GROMACS .gro file of C-alpha atoms in nm:
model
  430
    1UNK     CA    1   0.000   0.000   0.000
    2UNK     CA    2   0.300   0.210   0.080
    3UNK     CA    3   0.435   0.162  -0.270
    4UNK     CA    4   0.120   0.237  -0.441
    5UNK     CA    5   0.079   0.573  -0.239
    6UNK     CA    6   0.451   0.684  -0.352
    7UNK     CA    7   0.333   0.621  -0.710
    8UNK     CA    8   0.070   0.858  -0.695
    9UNK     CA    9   0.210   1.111  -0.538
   10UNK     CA   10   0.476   1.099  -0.787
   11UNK     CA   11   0.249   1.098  -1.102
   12UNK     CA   12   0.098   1.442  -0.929
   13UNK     CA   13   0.438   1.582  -0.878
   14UNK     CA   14   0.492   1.496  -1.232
   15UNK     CA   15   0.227   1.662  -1.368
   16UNK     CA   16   0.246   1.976  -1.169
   17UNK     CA   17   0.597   1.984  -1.278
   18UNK     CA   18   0.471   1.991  -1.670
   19UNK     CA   19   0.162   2.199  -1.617
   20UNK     CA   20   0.220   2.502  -1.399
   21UNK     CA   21  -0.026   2.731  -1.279
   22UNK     CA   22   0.120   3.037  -1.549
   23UNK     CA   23   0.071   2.763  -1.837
   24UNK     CA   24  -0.267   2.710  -1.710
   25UNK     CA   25  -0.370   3.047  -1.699
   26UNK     CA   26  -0.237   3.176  -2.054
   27UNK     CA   27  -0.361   2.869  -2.229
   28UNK     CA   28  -0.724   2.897  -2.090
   29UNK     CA   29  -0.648   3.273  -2.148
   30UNK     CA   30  -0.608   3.197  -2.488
   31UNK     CA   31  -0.917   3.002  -2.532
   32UNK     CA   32  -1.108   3.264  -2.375
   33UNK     CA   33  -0.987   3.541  -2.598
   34UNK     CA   34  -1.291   3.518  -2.864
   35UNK     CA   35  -1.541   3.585  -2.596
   36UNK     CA   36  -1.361   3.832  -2.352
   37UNK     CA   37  -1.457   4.118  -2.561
   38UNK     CA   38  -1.707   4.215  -2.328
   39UNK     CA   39  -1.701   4.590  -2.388
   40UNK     CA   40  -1.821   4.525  -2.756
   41UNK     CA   41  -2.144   4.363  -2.614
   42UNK     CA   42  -2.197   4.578  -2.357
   43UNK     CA   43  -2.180   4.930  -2.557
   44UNK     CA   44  -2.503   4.886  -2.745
   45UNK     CA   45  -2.713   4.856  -2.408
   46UNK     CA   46  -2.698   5.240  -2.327
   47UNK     CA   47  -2.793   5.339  -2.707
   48UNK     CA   48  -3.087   5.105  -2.680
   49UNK     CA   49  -3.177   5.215  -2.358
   50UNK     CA   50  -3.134   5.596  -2.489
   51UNK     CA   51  -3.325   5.487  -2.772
   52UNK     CA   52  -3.657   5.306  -2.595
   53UNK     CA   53  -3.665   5.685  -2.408
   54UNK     CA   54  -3.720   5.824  -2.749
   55UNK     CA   55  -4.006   5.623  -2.827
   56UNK     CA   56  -4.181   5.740  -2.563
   57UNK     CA   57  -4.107   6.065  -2.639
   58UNK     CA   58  -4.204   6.061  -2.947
   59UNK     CA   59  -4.524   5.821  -2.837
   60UNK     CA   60  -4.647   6.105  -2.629
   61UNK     CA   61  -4.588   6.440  -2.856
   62UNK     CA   62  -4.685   6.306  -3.190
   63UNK     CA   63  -5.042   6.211  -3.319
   64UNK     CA   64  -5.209   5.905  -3.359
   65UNK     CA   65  -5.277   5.711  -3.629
   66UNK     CA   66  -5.353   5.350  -3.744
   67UNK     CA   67  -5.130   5.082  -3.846
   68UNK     CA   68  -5.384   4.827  -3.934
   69UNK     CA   69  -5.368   4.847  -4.330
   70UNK     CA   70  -5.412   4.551  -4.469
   71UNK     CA   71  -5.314   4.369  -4.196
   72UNK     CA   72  -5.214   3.948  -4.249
   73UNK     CA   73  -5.485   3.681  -4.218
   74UNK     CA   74  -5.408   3.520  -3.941
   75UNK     CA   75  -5.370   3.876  -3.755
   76UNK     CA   76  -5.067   3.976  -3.584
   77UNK     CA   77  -4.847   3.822  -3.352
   78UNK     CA   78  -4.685   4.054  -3.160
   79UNK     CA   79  -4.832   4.376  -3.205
   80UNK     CA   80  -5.139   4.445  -2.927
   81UNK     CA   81  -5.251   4.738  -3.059
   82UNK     CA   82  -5.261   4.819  -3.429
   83UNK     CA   83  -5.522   5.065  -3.426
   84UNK     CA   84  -5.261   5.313  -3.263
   85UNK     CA   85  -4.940   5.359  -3.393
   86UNK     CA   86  -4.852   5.558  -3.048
   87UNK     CA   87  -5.003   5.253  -2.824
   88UNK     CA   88  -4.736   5.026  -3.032
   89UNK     CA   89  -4.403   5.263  -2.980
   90UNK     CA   90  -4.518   5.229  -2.569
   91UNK     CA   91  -4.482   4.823  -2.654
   92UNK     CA   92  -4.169   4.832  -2.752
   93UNK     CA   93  -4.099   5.073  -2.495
   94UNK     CA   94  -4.176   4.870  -2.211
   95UNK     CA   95  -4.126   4.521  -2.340
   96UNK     CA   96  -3.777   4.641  -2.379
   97UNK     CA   97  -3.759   4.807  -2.040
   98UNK     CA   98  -3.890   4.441  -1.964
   99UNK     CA   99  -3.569   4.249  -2.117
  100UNK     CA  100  -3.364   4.511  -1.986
  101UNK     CA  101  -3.485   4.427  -1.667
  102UNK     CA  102  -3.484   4.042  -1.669
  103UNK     CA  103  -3.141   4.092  -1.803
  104UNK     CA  104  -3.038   4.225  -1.513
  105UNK     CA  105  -3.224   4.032  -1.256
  106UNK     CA  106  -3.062   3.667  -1.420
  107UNK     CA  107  -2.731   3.825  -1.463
  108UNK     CA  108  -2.714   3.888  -1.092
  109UNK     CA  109  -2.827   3.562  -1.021
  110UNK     CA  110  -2.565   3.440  -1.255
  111UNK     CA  111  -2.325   3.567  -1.068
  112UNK     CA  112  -2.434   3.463  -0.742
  113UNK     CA  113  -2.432   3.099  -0.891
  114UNK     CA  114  -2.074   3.164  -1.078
  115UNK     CA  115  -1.931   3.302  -0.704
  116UNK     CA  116  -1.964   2.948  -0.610
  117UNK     CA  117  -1.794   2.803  -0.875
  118UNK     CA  118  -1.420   2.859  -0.747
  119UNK     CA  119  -1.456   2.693  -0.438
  120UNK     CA  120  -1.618   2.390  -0.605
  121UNK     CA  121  -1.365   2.366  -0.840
  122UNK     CA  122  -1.134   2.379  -0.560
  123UNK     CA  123  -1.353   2.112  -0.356
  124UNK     CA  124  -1.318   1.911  -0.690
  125UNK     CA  125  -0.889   1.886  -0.738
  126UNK     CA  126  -0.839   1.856  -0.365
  127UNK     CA  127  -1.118   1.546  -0.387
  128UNK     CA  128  -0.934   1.418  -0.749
  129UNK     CA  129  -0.643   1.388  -0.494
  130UNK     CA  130  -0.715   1.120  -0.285
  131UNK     CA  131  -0.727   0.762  -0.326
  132UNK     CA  132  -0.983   0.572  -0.551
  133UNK     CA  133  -1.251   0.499  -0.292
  134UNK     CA  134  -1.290   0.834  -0.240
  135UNK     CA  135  -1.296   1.021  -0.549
  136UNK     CA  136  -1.552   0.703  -0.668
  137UNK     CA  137  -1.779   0.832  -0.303
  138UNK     CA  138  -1.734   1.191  -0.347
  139UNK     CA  139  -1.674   1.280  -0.738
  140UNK     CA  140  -2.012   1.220  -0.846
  141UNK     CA  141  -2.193   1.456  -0.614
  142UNK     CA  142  -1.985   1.764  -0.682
  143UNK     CA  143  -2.002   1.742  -1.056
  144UNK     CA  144  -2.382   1.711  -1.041
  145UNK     CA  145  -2.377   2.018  -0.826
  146UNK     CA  146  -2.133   2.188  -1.093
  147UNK     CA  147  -2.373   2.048  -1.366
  148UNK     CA  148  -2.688   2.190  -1.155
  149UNK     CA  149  -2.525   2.548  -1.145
  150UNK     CA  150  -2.448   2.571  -1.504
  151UNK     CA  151  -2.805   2.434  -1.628
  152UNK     CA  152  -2.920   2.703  -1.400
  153UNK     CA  153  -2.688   3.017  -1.559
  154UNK     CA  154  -2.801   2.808  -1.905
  155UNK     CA  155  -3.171   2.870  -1.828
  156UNK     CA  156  -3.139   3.209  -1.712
  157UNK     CA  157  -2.969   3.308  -1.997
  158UNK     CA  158  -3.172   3.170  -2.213
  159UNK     CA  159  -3.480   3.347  -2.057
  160UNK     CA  160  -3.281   3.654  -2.092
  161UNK     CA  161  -3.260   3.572  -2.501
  162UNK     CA  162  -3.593   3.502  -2.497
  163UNK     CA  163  -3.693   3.855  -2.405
  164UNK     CA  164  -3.458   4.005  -2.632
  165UNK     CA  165  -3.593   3.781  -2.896
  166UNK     CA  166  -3.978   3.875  -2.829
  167UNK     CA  167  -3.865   4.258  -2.844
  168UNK     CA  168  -3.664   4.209  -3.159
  169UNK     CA  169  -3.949   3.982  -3.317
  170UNK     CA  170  -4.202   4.286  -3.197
  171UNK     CA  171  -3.995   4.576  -3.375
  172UNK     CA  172  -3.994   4.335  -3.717
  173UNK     CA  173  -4.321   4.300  -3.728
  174UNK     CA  174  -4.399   4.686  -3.630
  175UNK     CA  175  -4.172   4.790  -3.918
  176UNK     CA  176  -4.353   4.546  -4.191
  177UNK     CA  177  -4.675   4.730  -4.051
  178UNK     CA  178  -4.554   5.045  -4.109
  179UNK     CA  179  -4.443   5.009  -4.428
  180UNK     CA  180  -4.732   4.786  -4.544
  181UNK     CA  181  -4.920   5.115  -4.390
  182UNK     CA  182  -4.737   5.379  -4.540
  183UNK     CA  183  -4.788   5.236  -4.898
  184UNK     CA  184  -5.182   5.261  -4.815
  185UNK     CA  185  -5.142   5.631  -4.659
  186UNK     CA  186  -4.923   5.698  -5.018
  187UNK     CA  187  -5.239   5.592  -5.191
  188UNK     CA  188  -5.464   5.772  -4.994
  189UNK     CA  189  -5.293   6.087  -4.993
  190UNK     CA  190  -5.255   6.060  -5.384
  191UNK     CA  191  -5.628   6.063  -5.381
  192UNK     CA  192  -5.642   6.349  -5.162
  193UNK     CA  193  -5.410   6.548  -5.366
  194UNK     CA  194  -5.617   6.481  -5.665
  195UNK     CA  195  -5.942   6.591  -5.485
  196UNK     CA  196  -5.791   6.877  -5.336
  197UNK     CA  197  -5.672   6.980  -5.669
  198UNK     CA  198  -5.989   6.910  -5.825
  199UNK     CA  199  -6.132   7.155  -5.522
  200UNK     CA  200  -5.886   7.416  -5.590
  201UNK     CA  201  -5.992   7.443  -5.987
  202UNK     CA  202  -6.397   7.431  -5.883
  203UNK     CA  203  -6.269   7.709  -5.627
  204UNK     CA  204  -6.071   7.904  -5.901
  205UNK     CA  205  -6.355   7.856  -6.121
  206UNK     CA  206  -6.601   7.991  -5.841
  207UNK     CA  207  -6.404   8.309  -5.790
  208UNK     CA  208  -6.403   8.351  -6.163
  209UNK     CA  209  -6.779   8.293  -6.148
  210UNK     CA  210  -6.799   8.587  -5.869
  211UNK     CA  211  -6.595   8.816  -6.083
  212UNK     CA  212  -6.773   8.778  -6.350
  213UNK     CA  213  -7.132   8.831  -6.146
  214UNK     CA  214  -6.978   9.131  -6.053
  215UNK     CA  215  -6.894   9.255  -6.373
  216UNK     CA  216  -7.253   9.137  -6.458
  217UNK     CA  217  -7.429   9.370  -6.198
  218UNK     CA  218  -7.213   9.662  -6.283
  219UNK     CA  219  -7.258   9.626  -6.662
  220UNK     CA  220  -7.626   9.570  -6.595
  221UNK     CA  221  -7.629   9.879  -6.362
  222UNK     CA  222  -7.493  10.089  -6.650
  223UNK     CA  223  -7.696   9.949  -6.926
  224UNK     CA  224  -7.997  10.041  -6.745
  225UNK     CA  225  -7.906  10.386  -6.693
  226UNK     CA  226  -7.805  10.379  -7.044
  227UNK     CA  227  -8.172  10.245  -7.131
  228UNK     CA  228  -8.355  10.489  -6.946
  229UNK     CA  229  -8.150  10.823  -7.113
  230UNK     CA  230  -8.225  10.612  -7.432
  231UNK     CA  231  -8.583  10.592  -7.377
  232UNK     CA  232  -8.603  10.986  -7.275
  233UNK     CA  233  -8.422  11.095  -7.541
  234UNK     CA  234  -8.633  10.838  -7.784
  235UNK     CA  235  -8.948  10.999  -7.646
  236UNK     CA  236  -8.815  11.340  -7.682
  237UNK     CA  237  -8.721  11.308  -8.035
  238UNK     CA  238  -9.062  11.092  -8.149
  239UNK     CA  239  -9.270  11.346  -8.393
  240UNK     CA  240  -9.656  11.395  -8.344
  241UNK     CA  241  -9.871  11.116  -8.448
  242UNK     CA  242  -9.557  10.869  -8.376
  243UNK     CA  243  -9.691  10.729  -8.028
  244UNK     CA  244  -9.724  10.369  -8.116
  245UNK     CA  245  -9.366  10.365  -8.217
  246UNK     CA  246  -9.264  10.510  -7.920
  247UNK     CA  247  -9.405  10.253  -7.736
  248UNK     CA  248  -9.252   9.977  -7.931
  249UNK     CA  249  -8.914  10.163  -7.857
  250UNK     CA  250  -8.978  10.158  -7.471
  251UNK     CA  251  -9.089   9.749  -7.512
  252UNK     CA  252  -8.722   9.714  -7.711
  253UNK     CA  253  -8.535   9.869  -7.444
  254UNK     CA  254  -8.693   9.645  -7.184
  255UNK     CA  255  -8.657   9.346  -7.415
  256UNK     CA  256  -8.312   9.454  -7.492
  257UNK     CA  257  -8.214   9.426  -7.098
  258UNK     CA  258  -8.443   9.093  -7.091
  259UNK     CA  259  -8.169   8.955  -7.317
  260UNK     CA  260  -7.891   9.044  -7.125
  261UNK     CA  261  -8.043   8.886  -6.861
  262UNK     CA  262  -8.076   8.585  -7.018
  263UNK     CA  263  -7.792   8.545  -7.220
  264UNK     CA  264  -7.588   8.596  -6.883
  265UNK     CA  265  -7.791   8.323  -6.686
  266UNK     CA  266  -7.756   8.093  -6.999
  267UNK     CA  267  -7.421   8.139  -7.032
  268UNK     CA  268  -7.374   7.992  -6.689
  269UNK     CA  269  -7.626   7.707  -6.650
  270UNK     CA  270  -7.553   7.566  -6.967
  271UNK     CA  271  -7.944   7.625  -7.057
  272UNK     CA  272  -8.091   7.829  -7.348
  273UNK     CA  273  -7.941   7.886  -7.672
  274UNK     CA  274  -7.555   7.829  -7.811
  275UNK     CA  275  -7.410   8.062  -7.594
  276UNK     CA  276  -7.505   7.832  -7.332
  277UNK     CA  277  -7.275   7.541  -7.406
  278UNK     CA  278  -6.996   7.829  -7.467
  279UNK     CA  279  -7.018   7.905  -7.832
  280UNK     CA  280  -7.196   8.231  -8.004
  281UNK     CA  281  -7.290   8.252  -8.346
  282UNK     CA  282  -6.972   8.499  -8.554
  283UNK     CA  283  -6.737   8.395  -8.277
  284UNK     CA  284  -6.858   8.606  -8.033
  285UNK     CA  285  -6.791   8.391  -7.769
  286UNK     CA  286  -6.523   8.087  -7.758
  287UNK     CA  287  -6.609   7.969  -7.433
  288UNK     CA  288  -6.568   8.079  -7.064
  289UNK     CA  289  -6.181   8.169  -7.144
  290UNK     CA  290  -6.308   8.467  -7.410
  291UNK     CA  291  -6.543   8.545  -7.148
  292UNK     CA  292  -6.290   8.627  -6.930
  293UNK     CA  293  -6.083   8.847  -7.209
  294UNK     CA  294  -6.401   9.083  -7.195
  295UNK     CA  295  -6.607   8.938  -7.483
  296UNK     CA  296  -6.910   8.806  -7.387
  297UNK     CA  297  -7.038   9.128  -7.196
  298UNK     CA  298  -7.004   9.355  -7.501
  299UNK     CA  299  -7.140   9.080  -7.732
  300UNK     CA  300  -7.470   9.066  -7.523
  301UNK     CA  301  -7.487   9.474  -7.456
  302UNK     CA  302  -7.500   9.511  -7.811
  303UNK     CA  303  -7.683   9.202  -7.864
  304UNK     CA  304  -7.975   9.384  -7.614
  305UNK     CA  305  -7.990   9.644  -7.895
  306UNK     CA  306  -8.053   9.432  -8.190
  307UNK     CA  307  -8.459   9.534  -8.097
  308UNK     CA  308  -8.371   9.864  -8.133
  309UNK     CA  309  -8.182   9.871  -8.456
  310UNK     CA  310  -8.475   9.624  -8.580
  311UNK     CA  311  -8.760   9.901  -8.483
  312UNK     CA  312  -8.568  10.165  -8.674
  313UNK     CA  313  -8.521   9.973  -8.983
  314UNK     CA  314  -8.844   9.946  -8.985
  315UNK     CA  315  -8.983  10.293  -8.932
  316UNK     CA  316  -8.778  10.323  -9.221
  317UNK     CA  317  -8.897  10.044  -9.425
  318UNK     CA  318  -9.239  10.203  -9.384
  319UNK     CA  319  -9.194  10.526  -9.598
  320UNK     CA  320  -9.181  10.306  -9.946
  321UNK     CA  321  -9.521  10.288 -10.101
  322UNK     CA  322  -9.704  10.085 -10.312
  323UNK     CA  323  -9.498  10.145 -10.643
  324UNK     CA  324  -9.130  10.053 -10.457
  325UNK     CA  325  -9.141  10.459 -10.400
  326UNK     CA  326  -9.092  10.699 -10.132
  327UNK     CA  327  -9.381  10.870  -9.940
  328UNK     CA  328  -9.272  11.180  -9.880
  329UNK     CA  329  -9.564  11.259  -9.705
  330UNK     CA  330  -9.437  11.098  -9.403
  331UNK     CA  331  -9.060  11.219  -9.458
  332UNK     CA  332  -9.177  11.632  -9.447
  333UNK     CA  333  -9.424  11.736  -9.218
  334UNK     CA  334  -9.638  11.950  -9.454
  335UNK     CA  335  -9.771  12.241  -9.219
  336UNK     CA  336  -9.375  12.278  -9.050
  337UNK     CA  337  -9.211  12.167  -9.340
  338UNK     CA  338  -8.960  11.978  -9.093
  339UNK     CA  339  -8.815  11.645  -9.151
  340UNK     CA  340  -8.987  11.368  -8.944
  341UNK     CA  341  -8.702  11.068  -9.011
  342UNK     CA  342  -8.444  11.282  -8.827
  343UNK     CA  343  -8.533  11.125  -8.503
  344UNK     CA  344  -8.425  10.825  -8.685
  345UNK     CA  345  -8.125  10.949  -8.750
  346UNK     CA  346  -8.050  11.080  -8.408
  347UNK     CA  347  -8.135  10.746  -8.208
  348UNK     CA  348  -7.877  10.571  -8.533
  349UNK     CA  349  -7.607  10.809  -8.376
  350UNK     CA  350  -7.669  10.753  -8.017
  351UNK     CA  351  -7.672  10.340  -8.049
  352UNK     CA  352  -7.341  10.394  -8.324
  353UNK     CA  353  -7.150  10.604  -8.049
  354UNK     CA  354  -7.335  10.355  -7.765
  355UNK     CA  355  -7.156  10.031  -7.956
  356UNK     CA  356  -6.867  10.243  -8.011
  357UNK     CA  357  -6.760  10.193  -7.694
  358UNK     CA  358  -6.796   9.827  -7.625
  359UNK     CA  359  -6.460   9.644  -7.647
  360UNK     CA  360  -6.421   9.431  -7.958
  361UNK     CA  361  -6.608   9.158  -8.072
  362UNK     CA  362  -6.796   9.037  -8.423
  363UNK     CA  363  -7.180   9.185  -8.292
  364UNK     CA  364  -7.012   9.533  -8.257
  365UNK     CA  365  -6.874   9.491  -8.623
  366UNK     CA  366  -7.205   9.398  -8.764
  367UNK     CA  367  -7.425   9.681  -8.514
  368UNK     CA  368  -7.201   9.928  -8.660
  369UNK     CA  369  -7.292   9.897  -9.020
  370UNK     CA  370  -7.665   9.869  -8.944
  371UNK     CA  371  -7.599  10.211  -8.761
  372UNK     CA  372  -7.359  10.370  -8.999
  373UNK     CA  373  -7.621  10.233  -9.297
  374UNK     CA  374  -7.901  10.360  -9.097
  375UNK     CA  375  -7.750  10.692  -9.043
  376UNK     CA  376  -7.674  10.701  -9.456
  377UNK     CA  377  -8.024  10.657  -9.540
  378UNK     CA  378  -8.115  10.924  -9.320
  379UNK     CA  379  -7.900  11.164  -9.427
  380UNK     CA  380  -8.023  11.088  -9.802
  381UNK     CA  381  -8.376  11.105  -9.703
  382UNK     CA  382  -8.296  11.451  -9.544
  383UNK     CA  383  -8.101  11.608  -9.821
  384UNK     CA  384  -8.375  11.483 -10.042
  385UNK     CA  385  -8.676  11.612  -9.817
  386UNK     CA  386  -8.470  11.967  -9.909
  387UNK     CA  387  -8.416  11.957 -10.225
  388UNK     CA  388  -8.680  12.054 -10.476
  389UNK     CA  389  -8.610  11.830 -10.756
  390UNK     CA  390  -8.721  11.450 -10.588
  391UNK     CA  391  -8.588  11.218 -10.847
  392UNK     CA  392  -8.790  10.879 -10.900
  393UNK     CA  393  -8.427  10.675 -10.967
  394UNK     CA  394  -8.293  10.797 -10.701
  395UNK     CA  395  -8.558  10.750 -10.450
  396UNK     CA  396  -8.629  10.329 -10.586
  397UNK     CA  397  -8.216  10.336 -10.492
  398UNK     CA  398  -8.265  10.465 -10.191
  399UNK     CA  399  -8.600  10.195 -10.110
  400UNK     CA  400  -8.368   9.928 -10.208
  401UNK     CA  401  -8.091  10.036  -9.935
  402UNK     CA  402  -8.364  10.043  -9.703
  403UNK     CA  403  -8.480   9.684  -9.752
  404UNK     CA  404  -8.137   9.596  -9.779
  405UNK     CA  405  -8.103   9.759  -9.407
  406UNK     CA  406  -8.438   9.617  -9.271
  407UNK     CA  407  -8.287   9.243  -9.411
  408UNK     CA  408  -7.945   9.258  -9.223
  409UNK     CA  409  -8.141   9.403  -8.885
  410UNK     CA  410  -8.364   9.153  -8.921
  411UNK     CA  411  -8.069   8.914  -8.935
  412UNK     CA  412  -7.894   9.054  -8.685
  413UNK     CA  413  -8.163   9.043  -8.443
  414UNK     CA  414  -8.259   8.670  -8.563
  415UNK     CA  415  -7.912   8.599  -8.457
  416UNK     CA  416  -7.863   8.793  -8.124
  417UNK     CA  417  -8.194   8.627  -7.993
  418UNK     CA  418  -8.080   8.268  -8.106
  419UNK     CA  419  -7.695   8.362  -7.911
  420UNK     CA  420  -7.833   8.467  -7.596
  421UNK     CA  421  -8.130   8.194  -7.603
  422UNK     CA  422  -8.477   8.449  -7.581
  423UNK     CA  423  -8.731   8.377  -7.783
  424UNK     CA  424  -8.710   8.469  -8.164
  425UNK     CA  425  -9.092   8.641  -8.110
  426UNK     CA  426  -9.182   8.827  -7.838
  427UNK     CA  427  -9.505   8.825  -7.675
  428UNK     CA  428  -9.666   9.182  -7.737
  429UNK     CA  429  -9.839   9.315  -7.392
  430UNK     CA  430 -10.193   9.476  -7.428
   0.00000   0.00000   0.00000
């Protein structure tokens, strides 16, 4: 037995003579090196933490909105709250705050468990010392309590990767909902941008619509006054036994403003005649963009005289006779010797200079050589109510003008009723 105990005690001293303690340490040193780097694992945790503070920040300033677009079938997994983008930043806020914490709790317990370590280890070599029987006795139950202290650390660091795992899992499937959600918000705000552009052009067109009302009651504001010095002055300049013409002069002006009236409302409901769907006979009117160059207003002020210019012609028309001649009779007054068409020829001058000032436009064109016509005729008829010698030639000429007068007014007034949508015939009043 002595021998035996000699021998083993040699084989130790042998070994501890080849292994020292220094060749120990650098060799498990060595081993060790790949995961020593401790300070490379550890510098994330502070950013994290840093950056779980900002989501709450940011949770609590900003609004809400949903992240449940289109969400998958089986719903999702991890998120609790899709219905508020805010509620699911606070998630990952605390479930990290969560695996922060159990982080910390198992580490300490780690190292409670690894503090016991050394002394087992030390329990272990002194027991690997003695003889057989007792290593065979002893052995067994400190390795199972080694064992039972690492499965422990094992388990507690794997709960601790099980937390980081859930958080990790949570932010992937937050940032496939957000992005699955911002492609639907893209969509939707495309469609807002189209409706709010489609807004902005009914607004534009609105505004345009309130200028131009505008314009309306001031032009109609003036044409009325213009109407009523029209009328006065018509009434004024009417010769004895001329009454029923001045009434049909006073129904033209108020026909004349009718028109306007008309033609204006037309022009915006899209009712009535062609200048309703933006179009007026002789290019008048081109649509609502002509309209806004000053067209249409001047077109339907002069169109509101085509009565007028109608009425004349035919006061006019009326002095031929039977024979294709002039009755002179009612061109001279016989007792005053006067000439009773001048009043024709003054109300020709007043609606030329009247259209004169309308911008331009194809009516205006066509009013002012009725007028300028009209005014032609009358001067004839005057020089020839002077003269003494009344030629028969010249006075069939001068019948043919006039028809040739009465056919364009009447034209011209077929045409302005047919623009402005009023009735081709109006209704007399008794």
């Amino acid at each position: 037995m002595a021998d035996e105990a000699g021998k083993s005690q040699a084989l130790v001293k042998a070994e501890l003579t080849i292994c020292k303690a220094q060749d120990v340490r650098k060799e498990t040193e060595l081993r060790m090196k790949s995961y020593a780097n401790w300070e490379e694992f550890l510098m994330p945790a502070p950013i994290s933490i840093a950056i779980l503070g900002q989501l709450v920040f940011i949770s609590a300033g900003q609004g809400d909105f949903s992240i449940n677009k289109n969400p998958p079938k089986d719903g999702f997994k991890h998120i609790k709250y899709p219905e508020s983008f805010k509620a699911s930043l606070c998630q990952v806020s605390n479930q990290g705050w969560v695996a922060f914490n159990t982080a910390h709790v198992n580490m300490d317990q780690i190292r409670l468990l690894s503090m016991s370590v050394p002394g087992r280890m030390k329990a272990i070599v002194k027991i690997l010392f003695q003889d057989t029987e007792t290593v065979n006795a002893m052995l067994p139950t400190q390795l199972k309590n080694m064992k039972a202290v690492a499965d422990d650390c094992k388990d507690l660091a794997q709960g601790v990767k099980d937390k980081y795992s859930d958080v990790i899992y949570l932010i992937q499937e937050l940032m496939e909902a957000c992005l699955n959600a911002k492609k639907s918000y893209e969509d939707e705000l495309k469609d807002i941008q189209i409706a709010l552009r489609q807004a902005q052009i009914k607004e534009k067109a609105a505004k345009e619509a309130q200028k131009l009302a505008e314009q309306y009651h001031d032009q109609m504001k003036q044409q009325v006054n213009e109407s009523f010095n029209q009328y006065k002055e018509a009434m004024k300049a009417i010769p004895t036994g001329w009454d029923a013409v001045g009434m049909t002069v006073v129904e033209n002006i108020t026909n004349g403003l009718s028109n306007i009236v008309t033609g204006f409302t037309s022009m915006f409901t899209g009712k009535g005649g062609k200048m309703g769907a933006g179009k007026m006979i002789g290019s008048a009117v081109a649509g609502l963009e002509e309209f806004n160059h000053g067209s249409v207003m001047p077109a339907l002020n002069i169109f509101a005289k085509s009565e007028m210019l109608l009425t004349f012609a035919t006061q006019l028309k009326e002095l031929s006779d039977e024979h294709d001649g002039l009755n002179m009779e009612k061109v001279v007054n016989e007792k005053t010797q006067e000439v009773d068409t001048n009043w024709l020829k003054d109300n020709f001058l007043e609606l030329k200079s009247s259209i004169d000032t309308e911008n331009m436009c194809e009516p205006k064109n066509q009013a002012q050589e009725i007028c300028t016509s009209g005014l032609r005729i009358c001067e004839q008829l005057e020089k020839m109510a002077l003269s003494q010698n009344k030629g028969q030639e010249e006075a069939k000429s001068l019948v043919e003008e006039i028809k040739r007068l009465y056919q364009r007014a009447s034209e011209f007034d077929s045409h302005s009723k047919s623009s402005v949508g009023s009735p081709a015939f109006t209704v007399k009043r008794g």
